[in-house]
Short mmCIF file of C-alpha atoms in Angstrom, two decimals:
data_model
loop_
_atom_site.label_atom_id
_atom_site.label_comp_id
_atom_site.label_asym_id
_atom_site.label_seq_id
_atom_site.Cartn_x
_atom_site.Cartn_y
_atom_site.Cartn_z
CA HIS A 1 0.00 0.00 0.00
CA GLY A 2 1.31 3.45 -0.84
CA VAL A 3 1.66 6.34 1.55
CA SER A 4 1.22 9.97 0.66
CA ALA A 5 4.36 12.12 0.79
CA PRO A 6 3.15 15.58 -0.23
CA HIS A 7 6.34 17.49 0.37
CA PRO A 8 10.03 16.50 0.56
CA SER A 9 11.22 16.21 4.14
CA LYS A 10 14.19 14.79 5.99
CA SER A 11 13.87 11.01 6.18
CA ALA A 12 14.05 9.18 9.47
CA LEU A 13 15.18 5.96 7.86
CA ALA A 14 17.44 4.30 10.38
CA VAL A 15 20.53 2.64 9.06
CA GLY A 16 24.07 2.69 10.27
CA ARG A 17 27.30 4.16 9.26
CA ARG A 18 30.20 2.11 8.08
CA GLU A 19 33.61 3.08 6.84
CA GLU A 20 35.74 1.33 4.27
CA THR A 21 39.44 2.03 3.72
CA GLU A 22 42.26 0.68 1.64
CA GLN A 23 45.05 1.29 4.19
CA TYR A 24 47.04 -1.83 5.04
CA ARG A 25 48.46 -0.91 8.41
CA ASP A 26 45.80 0.87 10.43
CA GLU A 27 42.48 -0.37 9.14
CA PRO A 28 39.49 1.10 10.98
CA GLN A 29 36.71 -1.19 12.10
CA SER A 30 33.99 -1.74 9.55
CA ASP A 31 31.29 -2.15 12.19
CA TYR A 32 29.04 0.78 12.80
CA SER A 33 26.37 1.75 15.27
CA ASN A 34 22.74 2.41 14.54
CA GLU A 35 21.35 5.79 15.40
CA ASP A 36 17.71 6.00 16.33
CA SER A 37 15.78 8.72 14.59
CA GLU A 38 13.69 11.12 16.64
CA GLU A 39 10.06 10.26 17.06
CA TYR A 40 7.47 12.94 17.10
CA SER A 41 3.75 13.34 17.39
CA GLU A 42 1.36 15.93 16.12
CA SER A 43 -1.74 17.21 17.84
CA GLU A 44 -4.52 19.35 16.53
CA SER A 45 -6.19 22.05 18.58
CA GLU A 46 -9.95 21.72 19.07
CA SER A 47 -10.25 25.43 19.67
CA GLU A 48 -9.73 26.42 16.02
CA SER A 49 -12.42 28.56 14.50
CA GLU A 50 -14.67 27.25 11.75
CA SER A 51 -12.99 29.49 9.20
CA GLU A 52 -9.55 28.15 10.13
CA SER A 53 -10.82 24.58 9.72
CA ASP A 54 -12.18 25.36 6.27
CA GLU A 55 -8.86 26.91 5.28
CA GLY A 56 -7.03 23.86 6.56
CA GLU A 57 -9.23 21.56 4.51
CA ASP A 58 -8.43 23.56 1.38
CA ASP A 59 -4.70 23.23 2.09
CA ASP A 60 -5.09 19.47 2.54
CA GLU A 61 -6.77 19.20 -0.84
CA GLU A 62 -3.91 21.09 -2.49
CA GLU A 63 -1.32 18.91 -0.75
CA GLU A 64 -3.13 15.78 -1.86
CA GLU A 65 -2.99 16.96 -5.45
CA ASP A 66 0.76 17.66 -5.20
CA GLY A 67 1.63 14.45 -3.35
CA PHE A 68 2.94 11.14 -4.66
CA ASP A 69 2.60 7.54 -3.61
CA MET A 70 5.71 5.80 -2.29
CA GLY A 71 5.14 2.10 -1.71
CA ASN A 72 6.83 -0.03 0.90
CA GLU A 73 9.10 -1.48 -1.79
CA ALA A 74 10.49 1.96 -2.61
CA LEU A 75 11.00 2.87 1.04
CA GLU A 76 12.81 -0.38 1.70
CA GLN A 77 14.98 0.16 -1.38
CA ILE A 78 16.02 3.58 -0.09
CA ARG A 79 17.04 2.04 3.23
CA TYR A 80 18.91 -0.74 1.45
CA ARG A 81 20.82 1.59 -0.88
CA LEU A 82 21.90 3.91 1.93
CA GLU A 83 22.93 1.00 4.14
CA THR A 84 24.89 -0.63 1.30
CA ALA A 85 26.60 2.68 0.53
CA LYS A 86 27.40 3.07 4.26
CA ILE A 87 25.70 6.44 4.45
CA ASP A 88 23.99 7.47 7.67
CA PRO A 89 20.70 9.13 6.70
CA ASN A 90 21.00 11.42 9.75
CA SER A 91 24.43 12.71 8.71
CA PRO A 92 24.82 15.90 6.63
CA ASP A 93 25.65 13.85 3.51
CA GLY A 94 22.76 11.49 4.12
CA THR A 95 20.29 14.30 4.71
CA LYS A 96 21.44 16.08 1.56
CA ILE A 97 20.99 12.94 -0.55
CA LEU A 98 17.56 12.20 0.90
CA ASP A 99 16.34 15.77 0.43
CA GLU A 100 17.46 15.82 -3.20
CA LEU A 101 16.06 12.34 -3.79
CA LEU A 102 12.62 13.31 -2.50
CA VAL A 103 12.62 16.45 -4.63
CA ARG A 104 13.42 14.42 -7.74
CA LEU A 105 10.83 11.79 -6.92
CA GLN A 106 8.15 14.45 -6.53
CA ASP A 107 9.22 16.26 -9.70
CA SER A 108 9.07 12.99 -11.64
CA LYS A 109 5.25 13.14 -11.51
CA ALA A 110 5.23 9.34 -11.35
CA GLU A 111 1.95 7.93 -10.10
CA VAL A 112 3.72 5.25 -8.06
CA ILE A 113 7.33 5.41 -6.88
CA ASP A 114 8.97 2.00 -7.28
CA ALA A 115 12.42 0.56 -6.55
CA GLN A 116 13.60 1.03 -10.13
CA LEU A 117 12.98 4.77 -10.04
CA VAL A 118 14.64 5.00 -6.62
CA ASN A 119 17.73 3.21 -7.97
CA GLU A 120 17.90 5.52 -10.98
CA TYR A 121 17.91 8.69 -8.91
CA ILE A 122 20.25 7.36 -6.21
CA ASP A 123 22.72 6.25 -8.89
CA GLU A 124 22.69 9.77 -10.28
CA LEU A 125 23.29 11.28 -6.86
CA LEU A 126 26.09 8.86 -5.92
CA PHE A 127 27.93 8.63 -9.22
CA VAL A 128 26.83 10.62 -12.26
CA GLU A 129 26.89 14.12 -10.78
CA THR A 130 30.15 13.56 -8.90
CA GLU A 131 32.03 11.72 -11.64
CA GLY A 132 30.41 12.79 -14.89
CA GLN A 133 29.67 9.18 -15.80
CA GLU A 134 26.78 7.93 -17.82
CA SER A 135 26.01 5.05 -15.47
CA PRO A 136 27.53 3.31 -12.43
CA LEU A 137 26.77 -0.06 -14.00
CA GLU A 138 28.71 -0.95 -17.11
CA ILE A 139 29.31 -4.15 -19.07
CA THR A 140 32.38 -3.91 -21.28
CA ASN A 141 35.17 -5.96 -22.77
CA GLY A 142 37.69 -3.36 -21.68
CA ALA A 143 38.44 -2.15 -25.19
CA THR A 144 36.46 1.05 -24.86
CA MET A 145 37.49 1.89 -21.30
CA VAL A 146 39.86 4.79 -20.84
CA GLU A 147 41.34 6.43 -17.81
CA GLN A 148 39.15 9.19 -16.43
CA ASN A 149 40.36 11.83 -13.99
CA GLY A 150 43.51 9.80 -13.37
CA ARG A 151 41.62 6.63 -12.45
CA LYS A 152 43.05 3.33 -13.55
CA PRO A 153 40.42 1.15 -15.31
CA PRO A 154 40.20 -2.53 -14.38
CA PRO A 155 41.82 -5.12 -16.70
CA PRO A 156 39.94 -6.28 -19.82
CA GLN A 157 37.20 -8.80 -19.17
CA ASP A 158 35.19 -11.43 -20.97
CA PRO A 159 31.77 -9.96 -21.90
CA GLN A 160 30.19 -13.14 -20.51
CA GLN A 161 31.55 -12.48 -17.03
CA HIS A 162 29.81 -10.52 -14.31
CA PRO A 163 29.25 -6.82 -15.07
CA ARG A 164 31.41 -4.13 -13.53
CA ILE A 165 29.74 -1.81 -11.07
CA ARG A 166 31.01 1.36 -9.46
CA ILE A 167 31.25 1.13 -5.67
CA SER A 168 30.52 4.09 -3.40
CA ARG A 169 30.82 3.69 0.35
CA GLY A 170 30.56 6.31 3.05
CA GLY A 171 29.99 9.05 0.51
CA LYS A 172 33.21 8.23 -1.38
CA VAL A 173 33.50 6.49 -4.73
CA LEU A 174 36.05 3.71 -4.20
CA GLY A 175 36.41 2.09 -7.61
CA TRP A 176 35.16 -0.76 -9.78
CA TYR A 177 33.90 -4.14 -8.61
CA GLN A 178 33.47 -7.14 -10.86
CA GLY A 179 31.89 -10.27 -9.44
CA GLN A 180 28.85 -11.67 -7.75
CA LEU A 181 26.30 -9.41 -6.07
CA ASP A 182 23.37 -9.92 -3.74
CA GLU A 183 19.89 -10.44 -5.16
CA ARG A 184 19.25 -6.70 -5.26
CA GLY A 185 22.39 -6.09 -7.27
CA TYR A 186 24.34 -3.56 -5.20
CA ALA A 187 26.07 -5.33 -2.28
CA ARG A 188 29.10 -7.53 -2.96
CA GLU A 189 28.24 -11.15 -2.22
CA GLY A 190 30.23 -14.17 -3.42
CA SER A 191 33.35 -14.34 -5.53
CA GLY A 192 34.63 -11.06 -6.96
CA SER A 193 37.40 -8.55 -7.48
CA MET A 194 37.67 -4.92 -6.42
CA TYR A 195 39.73 -2.43 -8.43
CA TYR A 196 40.21 0.75 -6.42
CA ASP A 197 40.68 4.12 -8.08
CA ALA A 198 43.75 4.58 -5.85
CA GLY A 199 45.40 1.64 -7.62
CA HIS A 200 44.80 -1.15 -5.10
CA GLU A 201 43.28 -4.52 -6.04
CA CYS A 202 41.41 -7.05 -3.93
CA HIS A 203 40.39 -10.56 -5.05
CA GLY A 204 38.45 -13.12 -3.06
CA THR A 205 35.11 -13.92 -1.47
CA TRP A 206 32.61 -11.38 -0.17
CA GLN A 207 29.83 -11.70 2.38
CA ASN A 208 27.56 -8.85 3.47
CA ASP A 209 29.69 -6.54 1.29
CA GLU A 210 32.90 -7.42 3.20
CA MET A 211 35.85 -9.69 2.41
CA ILE A 212 35.73 -13.09 4.13
CA GLY A 213 37.69 -16.34 3.86
CA ARG A 214 40.75 -16.62 1.61
CA GLY A 215 41.62 -13.51 -0.35
CA MET A 216 44.42 -11.38 -1.72
CA TYR A 217 44.89 -7.62 -1.43
CA GLN A 218 47.56 -5.79 -3.40
CA TRP A 219 48.32 -2.15 -2.60
CA SER A 220 49.38 0.32 -5.25
CA ASP A 221 52.86 0.54 -3.70
CA GLY A 222 53.48 -3.19 -4.20
CA HIS A 223 52.65 -4.61 -0.75
CA VAL A 224 50.59 -7.82 -0.90
CA TYR A 225 48.56 -9.69 1.72
CA ASP A 226 47.55 -13.22 0.83
CA GLY A 227 45.57 -14.98 3.51
CA GLU A 228 42.39 -15.19 5.53
CA TRP A 229 39.83 -12.42 6.07
CA LEU A 230 36.89 -11.75 8.35
CA ASN A 231 34.48 -8.81 8.09
CA GLY A 232 36.75 -7.01 5.64
CA LYS A 233 39.90 -7.29 7.78
CA ARG A 234 42.93 -9.54 7.76
CA HIS A 235 42.05 -12.25 10.25
CA GLY A 236 43.66 -15.69 10.47
CA LEU A 237 46.74 -17.09 8.74
CA GLY A 238 48.34 -14.86 6.16
CA ARG A 239 51.46 -13.91 4.26
CA PHE A 240 52.47 -10.27 3.98
CA ILE A 241 54.88 -9.63 1.11
CA ARG A 242 56.81 -6.38 0.78
CA PRO A 243 57.79 -4.84 -2.57
CA ASP A 244 61.42 -5.88 -1.93
CA ASN A 245 60.21 -9.52 -1.65
CA VAL A 246 60.72 -9.81 2.11
CA VAL A 247 57.85 -11.98 3.36
CA LEU A 248 56.19 -12.39 6.75
CA TYR A 249 54.26 -15.51 7.74
CA GLY A 250 51.96 -15.01 10.69
CA ARG A 251 48.53 -14.87 12.25
CA TYR A 252 46.35 -11.78 12.07
CA GLU A 253 43.55 -10.50 14.25
CA LYS A 254 41.23 -7.69 13.14
CA GLY A 255 43.76 -6.39 10.64
CA HIS A 256 46.95 -6.60 12.71
CA HIS A 257 49.69 -9.18 13.11
CA LYS A 258 49.39 -10.89 16.49
CA GLY A 259 51.71 -13.24 18.33
CA GLU A 260 54.78 -14.95 16.93
CA GLY A 261 55.52 -15.14 13.24
CA VAL A 262 58.54 -15.54 11.01
CA ARG A 263 60.05 -13.31 8.35
CA TRP A 264 62.37 -14.33 5.52
CA SER A 265 64.82 -12.11 3.69
CA ALA A 266 64.32 -11.39 0.00
CA ASP A 267 66.82 -14.09 -1.04
CA ARG A 268 65.44 -16.53 1.61
CA THR A 269 68.88 -17.03 3.21
CA GLU A 270 68.02 -15.37 6.53
CA ALA A 271 65.06 -15.49 8.89
CA GLN A 272 63.78 -13.55 11.88
CA VAL A 273 61.18 -14.13 14.56
CA VAL A 274 58.51 -11.41 14.52
CA VAL A 275 56.27 -10.71 17.51
CA ASP A 276 53.14 -8.57 17.03
CA GLY A 277 54.57 -7.31 13.75
CA VAL A 278 57.94 -6.26 15.21
CA PRO A 279 61.20 -8.16 14.37
CA ASN A 280 62.51 -9.82 17.52
CA LYS A 281 65.60 -11.90 16.75
CA THR A 282 67.43 -13.74 13.99
CA VAL A 283 66.94 -17.50 13.87
CA SER A 284 68.14 -20.36 11.70
CA LEU A 285 66.15 -21.40 8.64
CA GLU A 286 65.31 -24.68 10.38
CA ILE A 287 63.76 -22.89 13.37
CA ALA A 288 61.91 -20.53 11.03
CA LYS A 289 60.47 -23.56 9.26
CA LYS A 290 59.27 -25.03 12.57
CA ILE A 291 57.59 -21.77 13.52
CA ALA A 292 55.75 -21.60 10.20
CA THR A 293 54.74 -25.25 10.53
CA GLY A 294 53.45 -24.63 14.04
CA LEU A 295 51.31 -21.77 12.78
CA GLY A 296 49.67 -24.09 10.26
CA PHE A 297 51.27 -23.14 6.94
CA ASP A 298 51.60 -25.90 4.35
CA ASP A 299 54.01 -24.10 1.99
CA ILE A 300 56.74 -23.57 4.55
CA LEU A 301 59.43 -21.81 2.55
CA PRO A 302 58.01 -18.95 0.45
CA PRO A 303 59.20 -18.71 -3.15
CA VAL A 304 61.93 -16.19 -4.00
#
C-alpha cells in the first residue's frame, strides 16, 4: 500500500554508518552503530475557529494533489541503498541525498514510486553528478574503457563475465567491482574482485559486502597480503609480502599481526622471529620452518 508524501522532508530511515578504507596498516573497524531517529507526534487544537478549519481543509486538498505515492518497496529500497553505501541518513551527507532524492521523486510526476525509479535517482546522486559518468553499471570488454580523472580502469574482461559496477561507500566512490552481487544487485556477495581508483586490487570472497575467507589484497605501492579475512579485515593465517620480496608468515587479528611469526629475507637465506609485527631476533632457517609449521602453513618456505 502506498503512503502519501506531499512534500520532501528529511527522512528518518534508520541505518548505520560504516567506513571502508584501503590502508594496510591501520584499518578502521567496519562495524558501525545504529542511530535512532527522533520520534514525534502531532496534535490538533480543538479550539480552532470554523474558518480556520475550512482553510485547513483547502490546504489538505492542495497537498493531496501535489503528493505522490511511495510504496513499501520503494521505502525499503532507499534504506537498502543507503545502508549498502554506508551512508547514515541522519548525517549531513545522508540528509542532503535524501532531500534531493525526494525532490526528484516528486518532480518525476510518477503515479507510483517503485524501486527502479529510486535506484535511478540514487545512482545519479552517488555517481553521475560527482564523476560525470553515464552510469555506475557498465558491461564492457575493456576495449572502450579509458582512464578518467587519473583513475586506472580494471583489466579487460570477458563480456560473458559478471558486469562491472562502481562502488561508493561512506559518501566516497572507491572504484570498480566485478563479481557476484546480492539479489538486489548492489552489495558484494560471493566471488569477486575490487579495483580501487587509488590503484589497489582485492580478489576473493565477499559476504555482506565485506571480504571473508581466503583472499588477496595488493596495494598500489606493491605490498601484498595473501591470507584469511573476516568482516573485511585480515584475520587468520596470512602472508604479507613487501615490494622488496621480504615476506612475513603469521597470524592476524582484526587487521593486525598478532603473536609470533617468522620473516624471511628477499633471497630466503636469513630469517627472523617477529612478535606482534615487530622483528625480535634472527633464527636459523630450520627454526623458522618449525615456527611456520606450528602456525599451520603448508608451503613452509616462500618462493623467491
